[in-house]
């Protein structure tokens, strides 16, 4: 079974659509770095509806040994930097990232990358959802931006259009 390292947004969006509990059913182990826990705490402190890693017993907080200093010039948040660095230290793991720049950097570094939409797509063959369409709408309603073309492509891949 696969193992993953999650950034903030997959945990946040899956939580908001009622799908965060899919992760331990799809991955043997889910790590998230301290920086992601801090981002989620900051959101909670501001009153946002975000998950707390402490409430997800299957999430293990594991931080990278180091983050290359040249990466700090890249326009990524602390969580994304930590996820990519942890992924480089553990290349057998899949990194869960939604930010386009972070995904490009992770792929260029040779990492396996998946986003929230891919997790949603894979939930269907795992028997965790009957249909993808309602969750795509919930993701959009919960603040995840996706173009009409991406929405169509996801539904086409899911066999729902």
Short mmCIF file of C-alpha atoms in Angstrom, two decimals:
data_model
loop_
_atom_site.label_atom_id
_atom_site.label_comp_id
_atom_site.label_asym_id
_atom_site.label_seq_id
_atom_site.Cartn_x
_atom_site.Cartn_y
_atom_site.Cartn_z
CA UNK A 1 0.00 0.00 0.00
CA UNK A 2 1.17 3.52 -0.77
CA UNK A 3 2.42 6.08 1.75
CA UNK A 4 1.87 9.83 1.51
CA UNK A 5 3.06 13.21 2.72
CA UNK A 6 0.27 15.80 2.76
CA UNK A 7 0.35 19.55 2.46
CA UNK A 8 -2.29 21.79 4.02
CA UNK A 9 -4.75 22.10 1.13
CA UNK A 10 -5.50 18.39 0.56
CA UNK A 11 -6.19 17.95 4.28
CA UNK A 12 -8.27 21.13 4.35
CA UNK A 13 -10.37 20.47 1.25
CA UNK A 14 -10.93 16.79 1.97
CA UNK A 15 -11.97 17.74 5.51
CA UNK A 16 -14.44 20.32 4.19
CA UNK A 17 -16.13 17.83 1.83
CA UNK A 18 -16.24 15.02 4.39
CA UNK A 19 -13.48 13.02 2.71
CA UNK A 20 -10.46 13.41 4.96
CA UNK A 21 -11.04 9.91 6.34
CA UNK A 22 -10.45 8.51 2.84
CA UNK A 23 -6.72 9.10 3.27
CA UNK A 24 -6.03 6.32 5.81
CA UNK A 25 -8.04 3.96 3.63
CA UNK A 26 -6.04 4.87 0.54
CA UNK A 27 -2.59 5.19 2.12
CA UNK A 28 -0.85 2.94 4.61
CA UNK A 29 0.68 5.96 6.28
CA UNK A 30 0.10 9.72 6.04
CA UNK A 31 2.73 12.18 7.19
CA UNK A 32 2.48 15.93 7.39
CA UNK A 33 5.28 18.28 8.45
CA UNK A 34 5.19 20.58 11.48
CA UNK A 35 4.86 23.56 9.10
CA UNK A 36 1.52 22.18 7.86
CA UNK A 37 0.32 21.66 11.42
CA UNK A 38 1.26 25.28 12.13
CA UNK A 39 -0.65 26.51 9.05
CA UNK A 40 -3.74 24.58 10.14
CA UNK A 41 -3.46 25.90 13.71
CA UNK A 42 -3.15 29.46 12.40
CA UNK A 43 -6.31 28.97 10.35
CA UNK A 44 -8.17 27.56 13.35
CA UNK A 45 -6.98 30.47 15.51
CA UNK A 46 -8.48 32.85 12.94
CA UNK A 47 -11.81 31.03 13.14
CA UNK A 48 -11.62 29.07 9.87
CA UNK A 49 -13.13 25.61 9.55
CA UNK A 50 -9.95 23.56 9.27
CA UNK A 51 -8.96 20.13 10.54
CA UNK A 52 -6.64 19.69 13.47
CA UNK A 53 -3.97 17.03 12.90
CA UNK A 54 -4.39 16.11 16.58
CA UNK A 55 -7.96 15.01 15.72
CA UNK A 56 -6.67 12.77 12.92
CA UNK A 57 -4.89 9.94 14.76
CA UNK A 58 -3.64 8.42 11.50
CA UNK A 59 -1.67 11.58 10.58
CA UNK A 60 1.90 11.51 11.83
CA UNK A 61 3.75 14.82 12.10
CA UNK A 62 7.20 14.31 10.58
CA UNK A 63 9.39 17.20 9.52
CA UNK A 64 12.27 17.20 7.04
CA UNK A 65 15.83 17.19 8.31
CA UNK A 66 16.51 20.35 6.31
CA UNK A 67 15.09 22.61 3.64
CA UNK A 68 17.60 23.80 1.01
CA UNK A 69 18.16 27.52 1.61
CA UNK A 70 17.88 28.36 -2.10
CA UNK A 71 14.24 27.26 -1.98
CA UNK A 72 13.35 30.20 0.24
CA UNK A 73 13.59 32.44 -2.84
CA UNK A 74 10.79 30.41 -4.47
CA UNK A 75 7.24 31.68 -3.97
CA UNK A 76 6.04 28.77 -1.84
CA UNK A 77 4.65 28.68 1.69
CA UNK A 78 6.41 26.92 4.55
CA UNK A 79 4.15 23.86 4.33
CA UNK A 80 4.81 23.33 0.64
CA UNK A 81 8.57 23.72 1.12
CA UNK A 82 8.53 21.23 4.00
CA UNK A 83 6.40 18.69 2.08
CA UNK A 84 8.74 18.80 -0.92
CA UNK A 85 11.85 18.57 1.27
CA UNK A 86 10.36 15.63 3.18
CA UNK A 87 9.43 14.03 -0.14
CA UNK A 88 13.02 14.35 -1.35
CA UNK A 89 14.19 12.63 1.84
CA UNK A 90 11.54 9.90 1.31
CA UNK A 91 11.11 9.59 -2.48
CA UNK A 92 9.07 6.40 -2.23
CA UNK A 93 6.20 8.45 -0.76
CA UNK A 94 3.59 10.31 -2.75
CA UNK A 95 3.38 14.03 -2.02
CA UNK A 96 -0.10 15.53 -1.85
CA UNK A 97 0.02 19.11 -3.17
CA UNK A 98 -2.51 21.36 -4.89
CA UNK A 99 -0.49 24.53 -5.57
CA UNK A 100 0.57 24.55 -9.23
CA UNK A 101 4.10 25.90 -8.62
CA UNK A 102 4.69 23.43 -5.78
CA UNK A 103 3.47 20.57 -7.99
CA UNK A 104 5.79 21.62 -10.82
CA UNK A 105 8.80 21.86 -8.52
CA UNK A 106 8.02 18.49 -6.91
CA UNK A 107 7.63 16.81 -10.30
CA UNK A 108 10.84 18.41 -11.58
CA UNK A 109 12.55 16.95 -8.52
CA UNK A 110 11.29 13.50 -9.53
CA UNK A 111 8.61 13.15 -6.85
CA UNK A 112 5.28 11.39 -7.30
CA UNK A 113 2.61 14.09 -6.95
CA UNK A 114 -1.12 13.90 -6.42
CA UNK A 115 -3.63 16.56 -5.58
CA UNK A 116 -7.01 16.67 -3.93
CA UNK A 117 -8.80 16.00 -7.22
CA UNK A 118 -6.73 12.87 -7.87
CA UNK A 119 -7.51 11.63 -4.36
CA UNK A 120 -11.20 12.22 -5.10
CA UNK A 121 -10.95 10.34 -8.40
CA UNK A 122 -9.22 7.41 -6.70
CA UNK A 123 -11.85 7.32 -3.94
CA UNK A 124 -14.38 5.99 -6.45
CA UNK A 125 -12.57 2.76 -7.44
CA UNK A 126 -11.67 2.27 -3.76
CA UNK A 127 -15.42 2.15 -3.08
CA UNK A 128 -15.30 5.24 -0.85
CA UNK A 129 -17.71 7.25 -3.03
CA UNK A 130 -20.39 6.22 -5.51
CA UNK A 131 -20.04 9.38 -7.60
CA UNK A 132 -17.41 12.08 -7.98
CA UNK A 133 -19.72 14.85 -9.22
CA UNK A 134 -21.24 15.84 -5.85
CA UNK A 135 -17.77 16.10 -4.32
CA UNK A 136 -16.46 18.22 -7.20
CA UNK A 137 -19.30 20.64 -6.48
CA UNK A 138 -18.55 20.57 -2.75
CA UNK A 139 -14.88 21.29 -3.44
CA UNK A 140 -15.86 24.29 -5.52
CA UNK A 141 -18.30 25.47 -2.82
CA UNK A 142 -15.59 25.07 -0.17
CA UNK A 143 -13.23 27.44 -1.96
CA UNK A 144 -11.18 25.24 -4.30
CA UNK A 145 -10.85 26.99 -7.64
CA UNK A 146 -11.11 24.82 -10.73
CA UNK A 147 -11.76 25.78 -14.31
CA UNK A 148 -14.74 24.48 -16.23
CA UNK A 149 -12.33 22.41 -18.33
CA UNK A 150 -10.75 20.78 -15.26
CA UNK A 151 -14.20 20.04 -13.85
CA UNK A 152 -15.22 18.41 -17.17
CA UNK A 153 -11.99 16.43 -17.37
CA UNK A 154 -12.41 15.08 -13.81
CA UNK A 155 -15.98 14.03 -14.50
CA UNK A 156 -14.96 12.46 -17.81
CA UNK A 157 -12.17 10.44 -16.15
CA UNK A 158 -14.65 9.38 -13.46
CA UNK A 159 -17.02 8.17 -16.21
CA UNK A 160 -19.73 10.58 -15.13
CA UNK A 161 -20.11 12.54 -18.41
#
